[in-house]
Amino acid sequence: MSGTGPVEPGEGTRAREAEDGTSTALPARPPGRAARLYARRRRAVLAAAATAALLTGAGLLYATRPEGPQPPPTPPPPSPSQVVDIRYVGLRSGQPTARSHSFAFEVLLSVASGPPVTTTRLSQPYAGITLTSAPRTPFRTGPGSARKIVITMRVTECGKVPKDAGLPFLDVTLRNTRAMEDHSYILGPRYARDLSHVLQVACSNDFG
């Protein structure tokens, strides 16, 4: 019997045992292959994590960035009485006599700025006088424009009108997108003189 036995696996090989109990030497895997694969996967995972962290940080920086200067808030439009002016123009022809108790005059209504203004009511303070206008209320006047209004008054009861209208005024209701306001407009001394004159003519019998 010789001294030759099973072949021992040499360096760089691994043994595979057969069914009969004998072993066969096989080539071993390259010693650093698993480590290289692991290192490669680890680098890929770390790179992906770094990219995700960078994107998240950028998003947080954008979301929490200091805001730039904001435009000032838009101021509300002016109240209608602040932009509406009413001026007395004068009497119209065909003024009253002792028999005719109606008379008419013109005013100029202007809107300086802001949104359009709607005139919803025109009236006067004396109980013995009725008032109508052309155009009839309500009517609208745009900003930067003026409208001539013919106001017709009729004396219905002379005992309830003054003999001398000292400071007569018009009561006007105005509306725009800001507010609705009741405002009184004093039309000046010329209107007061003209109104006193036509009232004296219309009510000359009663006043006499």
Short mmCIF file of the C-alpha atoms (twelve columns), coordinates in Angstrom:
data_MODEL
# 
_entry.id   MODEL 
# 
loop_
_atom_site.group_PDB 
_atom_site.id 
_atom_site.type_symbol 
_atom_site.label_atom_id 
_atom_site.label_alt_id 
_atom_site.label_comp_id 
_atom_site.label_asym_id 
_atom_site.label_seq_id 
_atom_site.Cartn_x 
_atom_site.Cartn_y 
_atom_site.Cartn_z 
_atom_site.pdbx_PDB_model_num 
ATOM 1   C CA . MET A 1   0.000   0.000   0.000   1 
ATOM 2   C CA . SER A 2   1.484   3.330   -1.034  1 
ATOM 3   C CA . GLY A 3   1.455   6.432   1.074   1 
ATOM 4   C CA . THR A 4   -0.625  8.439   -1.412  1 
ATOM 5   C CA . GLY A 5   -3.892  9.675   0.112   1 
ATOM 6   C CA . PRO A 6   -6.565  12.200  -0.853  1 
ATOM 7   C CA . VAL A 7   -5.290  15.363  -2.388  1 
ATOM 8   C CA . GLU A 8   -5.428  18.287  0.068   1 
ATOM 9   C CA . PRO A 9   -6.709  21.536  -1.329  1 
ATOM 10  C CA . GLY A 10  -3.910  23.847  -2.092  1 
ATOM 11  C CA . GLU A 11  -3.654  27.551  -1.589  1 
ATOM 12  C CA . GLY A 12  -6.244  29.434  -3.630  1 
ATOM 13  C CA . THR A 13  -8.517  26.356  -4.001  1 
ATOM 14  C CA . ARG A 14  -11.462 24.888  -2.100  1 
ATOM 15  C CA . ALA A 15  -12.475 21.266  -1.701  1 
ATOM 16  C CA . ARG A 16  -15.678 19.648  -2.921  1 
ATOM 17  C CA . GLU A 17  -16.566 16.279  -1.373  1 
ATOM 18  C CA . ALA A 18  -17.982 13.653  -3.758  1 
ATOM 19  C CA . GLU A 19  -20.553 11.025  -2.883  1 
ATOM 20  C CA . ASP A 20  -17.824 8.427   -2.435  1 
ATOM 21  C CA . GLY A 21  -16.129 10.528  0.189   1 
ATOM 22  C CA . THR A 22  -13.344 11.816  -1.995  1 
ATOM 23  C CA . SER A 23  -12.610 15.499  -2.278  1 
ATOM 24  C CA . THR A 24  -11.913 17.457  -5.407  1 
ATOM 25  C CA . ALA A 25  -10.118 20.777  -5.355  1 
ATOM 26  C CA . LEU A 26  -12.020 23.684  -7.003  1 
ATOM 27  C CA . PRO A 27  -10.741 27.118  -7.834  1 
ATOM 28  C CA . ALA A 28  -11.660 29.600  -5.073  1 
ATOM 29  C CA . ARG A 29  -13.469 32.938  -5.738  1 
ATOM 30  C CA . PRO A 30  -11.227 35.936  -6.077  1 
ATOM 31  C CA . PRO A 31  -10.454 36.978  -2.547  1 
ATOM 32  C CA . GLY A 32  -11.594 40.705  -2.829  1 
ATOM 33  C CA . ARG A 33  -14.656 40.383  -5.103  1 
ATOM 34  C CA . ALA A 34  -17.359 40.430  -2.392  1 
ATOM 35  C CA . ALA A 35  -15.713 43.340  -0.666  1 
ATOM 36  C CA . ARG A 36  -15.518 45.274  -3.908  1 
ATOM 37  C CA . LEU A 37  -19.207 44.613  -4.674  1 
ATOM 38  C CA . TYR A 38  -20.192 45.686  -1.173  1 
ATOM 39  C CA . ALA A 39  -18.095 48.820  -1.382  1 
ATOM 40  C CA . ARG A 40  -19.597 49.668  -4.793  1 
ATOM 41  C CA . ARG A 41  -23.167 49.247  -3.518  1 
ATOM 42  C CA . ARG A 42  -22.371 51.233  -0.396  1 
ATOM 43  C CA . ARG A 43  -20.987 54.098  -2.460  1 
ATOM 44  C CA . ALA A 44  -24.147 54.100  -4.621  1 
ATOM 45  C CA . VAL A 45  -26.432 54.133  -1.559  1 
ATOM 46  C CA . LEU A 46  -24.431 56.937  0.062   1 
ATOM 47  C CA . ALA A 47  -24.501 58.963  -3.155  1 
ATOM 48  C CA . ALA A 48  -28.277 58.562  -3.450  1 
ATOM 49  C CA . ALA A 49  -28.750 59.516  0.204   1 
ATOM 50  C CA . ALA A 50  -26.511 62.562  -0.238  1 
ATOM 51  C CA . THR A 51  -28.477 63.648  -3.312  1 
ATOM 52  C CA . ALA A 52  -31.776 63.252  -1.453  1 
ATOM 53  C CA . ALA A 53  -30.445 65.220  1.510   1 
ATOM 54  C CA . LEU A 54  -29.192 67.963  -0.792  1 
ATOM 55  C CA . LEU A 55  -32.573 68.257  -2.521  1 
ATOM 56  C CA . THR A 56  -34.394 68.283  0.812   1 
ATOM 57  C CA . GLY A 57  -32.082 70.980  2.140   1 
ATOM 58  C CA . ALA A 58  -32.579 73.067  -0.985  1 
ATOM 59  C CA . GLY A 59  -36.346 72.741  -0.631  1 
ATOM 60  C CA . LEU A 60  -36.200 73.826  3.001   1 
ATOM 61  C CA . LEU A 61  -33.999 76.786  2.138   1 
ATOM 62  C CA . TYR A 62  -36.454 77.863  -0.594  1 
ATOM 63  C CA . ALA A 63  -39.457 77.449  1.688   1 
ATOM 64  C CA . THR A 64  -37.853 79.372  4.549   1 
ATOM 65  C CA . ARG A 65  -36.110 82.013  2.470   1 
ATOM 66  C CA . PRO A 66  -36.723 85.591  3.613   1 
ATOM 67  C CA . GLU A 67  -39.452 87.181  1.532   1 
ATOM 68  C CA . GLY A 68  -38.616 90.185  -0.569  1 
ATOM 69  C CA . PRO A 69  -40.289 93.573  -0.165  1 
ATOM 70  C CA . GLN A 70  -44.038 93.280  -0.578  1 
ATOM 71  C CA . PRO A 71  -46.031 95.859  -2.551  1 
ATOM 72  C CA . PRO A 72  -48.044 98.205  -0.326  1 
ATOM 73  C CA . PRO A 73  -51.723 97.277  0.080   1 
ATOM 74  C CA . THR A 74  -54.121 98.923  -2.326  1 
ATOM 75  C CA . PRO A 75  -55.861 101.797 -0.524  1 
ATOM 76  C CA . PRO A 76  -59.664 101.723 -0.484  1 
ATOM 77  C CA . PRO A 77  -61.471 104.039 -2.905  1 
ATOM 78  C CA . PRO A 78  -62.508 107.457 -1.576  1 
ATOM 79  C CA . SER A 79  -65.941 108.045 -0.136  1 
ATOM 80  C CA . PRO A 80  -68.315 109.551 -2.712  1 
ATOM 81  C CA . SER A 81  -68.732 112.850 -0.855  1 
ATOM 82  C CA . GLN A 82  -64.948 113.342 -0.984  1 
ATOM 83  C CA . VAL A 83  -64.830 113.360 -4.786  1 
ATOM 84  C CA . VAL A 84  -68.214 114.841 -5.786  1 
ATOM 85  C CA . ASP A 85  -68.696 118.568 -6.275  1 
ATOM 86  C CA . ILE A 86  -72.022 120.296 -7.092  1 
ATOM 87  C CA . ARG A 87  -72.019 123.860 -8.376  1 
ATOM 88  C CA . TYR A 88  -74.879 126.187 -9.165  1 
ATOM 89  C CA . VAL A 89  -75.078 127.201 -12.852 1 
ATOM 90  C CA . GLY A 90  -78.146 129.446 -12.945 1 
ATOM 91  C CA . LEU A 91  -81.861 129.794 -13.515 1 
ATOM 92  C CA . ARG A 92  -83.444 128.543 -16.695 1 
ATOM 93  C CA . SER A 93  -85.864 130.523 -18.813 1 
ATOM 94  C CA . GLY A 94  -89.592 130.560 -18.076 1 
ATOM 95  C CA . GLN A 95  -89.420 131.534 -14.431 1 
ATOM 96  C CA . PRO A 96  -92.570 131.723 -12.291 1 
ATOM 97  C CA . THR A 97  -95.143 134.428 -12.055 1 
ATOM 98  C CA . ALA A 98  -97.767 134.824 -9.415  1 
ATOM 99  C CA . ARG A 99  -99.778 132.174 -11.251 1 
ATOM 100 C CA . SER A 100 -96.954 129.796 -12.070 1 
ATOM 101 C CA . HIS A 101 -95.457 128.160 -9.018  1 
ATOM 102 C CA . SER A 102 -92.795 126.136 -10.853 1 
ATOM 103 C CA . PHE A 103 -89.232 127.178 -11.643 1 
ATOM 104 C CA . ALA A 104 -86.077 125.413 -12.799 1 
ATOM 105 C CA . PHE A 105 -82.339 125.883 -12.449 1 
ATOM 106 C CA . GLU A 106 -79.181 124.021 -13.430 1 
ATOM 107 C CA . VAL A 107 -76.365 122.554 -11.351 1 
ATOM 108 C CA . LEU A 108 -73.160 120.871 -12.458 1 
ATOM 109 C CA . LEU A 109 -72.235 117.616 -10.695 1 
ATOM 110 C CA . SER A 110 -68.638 116.463 -11.180 1 
ATOM 111 C CA . VAL A 111 -66.670 113.437 -9.946  1 
ATOM 112 C CA . ALA A 112 -62.947 114.071 -9.474  1 
ATOM 113 C CA . SER A 113 -61.585 110.523 -9.168  1 
ATOM 114 C CA . GLY A 114 -62.198 107.013 -7.872  1 
ATOM 115 C CA . PRO A 115 -64.937 104.660 -9.052  1 
ATOM 116 C CA . PRO A 116 -68.144 105.921 -10.705 1 
ATOM 117 C CA . VAL A 117 -70.637 107.594 -8.375  1 
ATOM 118 C CA . THR A 118 -74.379 106.989 -8.508  1 
ATOM 119 C CA . THR A 119 -76.697 109.776 -7.398  1 
ATOM 120 C CA . THR A 120 -79.673 107.982 -5.886  1 
ATOM 121 C CA . ARG A 121 -81.644 110.946 -4.464  1 
ATOM 122 C CA . LEU A 122 -81.944 114.734 -4.759  1 
ATOM 123 C CA . SER A 123 -84.084 116.754 -2.369  1 
ATOM 124 C CA . GLN A 124 -84.359 120.168 -0.653  1 
ATOM 125 C CA . PRO A 125 -85.225 121.080 2.926   1 
ATOM 126 C CA . TYR A 126 -88.474 123.032 2.540   1 
ATOM 127 C CA . ALA A 127 -91.731 121.205 3.178   1 
ATOM 128 C CA . GLY A 128 -93.742 123.433 0.840   1 
ATOM 129 C CA . ILE A 129 -91.640 122.644 -2.261  1 
ATOM 130 C CA . THR A 130 -91.399 119.508 -4.379  1 
ATOM 131 C CA . LEU A 131 -88.360 118.684 -6.516  1 
ATOM 132 C CA . THR A 132 -87.743 116.681 -9.674  1 
ATOM 133 C CA . SER A 133 -84.576 116.337 -11.739 1 
ATOM 134 C CA . ALA A 134 -83.478 115.618 -15.286 1 
ATOM 135 C CA . PRO A 135 -81.962 113.124 -15.551 1 
ATOM 136 C CA . ARG A 136 -84.079 111.371 -12.977 1 
ATOM 137 C CA . THR A 137 -82.396 109.576 -10.138 1 
ATOM 138 C CA . PRO A 138 -80.646 107.238 -9.951  1 
ATOM 139 C CA . PHE A 139 -77.979 108.228 -12.483 1 
ATOM 140 C CA . ARG A 140 -74.258 107.513 -12.646 1 
ATOM 141 C CA . THR A 141 -71.329 109.853 -13.237 1 
ATOM 142 C CA . GLY A 142 -67.876 108.546 -14.106 1 
ATOM 143 C CA . PRO A 143 -64.574 109.773 -12.655 1 
ATOM 144 C CA . GLY A 144 -63.073 112.797 -14.349 1 
ATOM 145 C CA . SER A 145 -66.410 113.829 -15.854 1 
ATOM 146 C CA . ALA A 146 -69.255 116.237 -15.092 1 
ATOM 147 C CA . ARG A 147 -72.990 116.130 -15.671 1 
ATOM 148 C CA . LYS A 148 -75.406 119.050 -15.962 1 
ATOM 149 C CA . ILE A 149 -78.608 118.481 -13.994 1 
ATOM 150 C CA . VAL A 150 -81.807 120.447 -14.428 1 
ATOM 151 C CA . ILE A 151 -83.715 120.737 -11.165 1 
ATOM 152 C CA . THR A 152 -87.356 121.769 -11.245 1 
ATOM 153 C CA . MET A 153 -89.049 122.959 -8.078  1 
ATOM 154 C CA . ARG A 154 -92.728 123.546 -7.561  1 
ATOM 155 C CA . VAL A 155 -94.194 125.496 -4.692  1 
ATOM 156 C CA . THR A 156 -97.098 123.542 -3.230  1 
ATOM 157 C CA . GLU A 157 -97.719 125.584 -0.081  1 
ATOM 158 C CA . CYS A 158 -96.370 129.095 0.235   1 
ATOM 159 C CA . GLY A 159 -96.923 129.142 3.974   1 
ATOM 160 C CA . LYS A 160 -94.167 126.528 4.355   1 
ATOM 161 C CA . VAL A 161 -91.445 128.238 2.305   1 
ATOM 162 C CA . PRO A 162 -89.157 131.036 3.559   1 
ATOM 163 C CA . LYS A 163 -89.559 134.592 2.354   1 
ATOM 164 C CA . ASP A 164 -85.793 134.911 2.287   1 
ATOM 165 C CA . ALA A 165 -83.734 131.750 1.695   1 
ATOM 166 C CA . GLY A 166 -80.566 132.553 3.577   1 
ATOM 167 C CA . LEU A 167 -78.484 129.356 3.179   1 
ATOM 168 C CA . PRO A 168 -80.440 126.994 0.968   1 
ATOM 169 C CA . PHE A 169 -78.876 123.636 0.151   1 
ATOM 170 C CA . LEU A 170 -79.502 120.423 -1.711  1 
ATOM 171 C CA . ASP A 171 -79.650 117.071 0.054   1 
ATOM 172 C CA . VAL A 172 -77.967 114.431 -2.108  1 
ATOM 173 C CA . THR A 173 -77.553 110.684 -1.593  1 
ATOM 174 C CA . LEU A 174 -74.429 109.319 -3.280  1 
ATOM 175 C CA . ARG A 175 -73.150 105.775 -3.681  1 
ATOM 176 C CA . ASN A 176 -69.958 104.176 -4.967  1 
ATOM 177 C CA . THR A 177 -68.118 100.913 -4.283  1 
ATOM 178 C CA . ARG A 178 -66.845 102.332 -0.954  1 
ATOM 179 C CA . ALA A 179 -70.035 103.612 0.700   1 
ATOM 180 C CA . MET A 180 -73.451 105.244 0.453   1 
ATOM 181 C CA . GLU A 181 -73.676 108.732 1.958   1 
ATOM 182 C CA . ASP A 182 -76.207 111.500 2.526   1 
ATOM 183 C CA . HIS A 183 -74.576 114.869 1.993   1 
ATOM 184 C CA . SER A 184 -75.816 118.462 1.944   1 
ATOM 185 C CA . TYR A 185 -74.384 120.857 -0.634  1 
ATOM 186 C CA . ILE A 186 -74.655 124.620 -0.080  1 
ATOM 187 C CA . LEU A 187 -74.774 126.147 -3.546  1 
ATOM 188 C CA . GLY A 188 -73.597 129.620 -2.595  1 
ATOM 189 C CA . PRO A 189 -74.982 133.167 -2.344  1 
ATOM 190 C CA . ARG A 190 -76.066 133.462 -6.006  1 
ATOM 191 C CA . TYR A 191 -78.310 130.423 -5.644  1 
ATOM 192 C CA . ALA A 192 -79.705 131.858 -2.393  1 
ATOM 193 C CA . ARG A 193 -80.552 135.176 -4.126  1 
ATOM 194 C CA . ASP A 194 -82.147 133.484 -7.127  1 
ATOM 195 C CA . LEU A 195 -84.180 131.104 -4.961  1 
ATOM 196 C CA . SER A 196 -85.416 133.909 -2.734  1 
ATOM 197 C CA . HIS A 197 -86.436 135.899 -5.812  1 
ATOM 198 C CA . VAL A 198 -88.425 133.118 -7.495  1 
ATOM 199 C CA . LEU A 199 -90.121 132.189 -4.216  1 
ATOM 200 C CA . GLN A 200 -91.223 135.784 -3.704  1 
ATOM 201 C CA . VAL A 201 -92.555 135.934 -7.259  1 
ATOM 202 C CA . ALA A 202 -94.332 132.568 -6.989  1 
ATOM 203 C CA . CYS A 203 -95.849 133.412 -3.611  1 
ATOM 204 C CA . SER A 204 -96.213 137.188 -4.026  1 
ATOM 205 C CA . ASN A 205 -99.920 137.140 -3.074  1 
ATOM 206 C CA . ASP A 206 -99.290 135.113 0.075   1 
ATOM 207 C CA . PHE A 207 -96.181 137.000 1.064   1 
ATOM 208 C CA . GLY A 208 -97.923 140.358 0.410   1 
# 
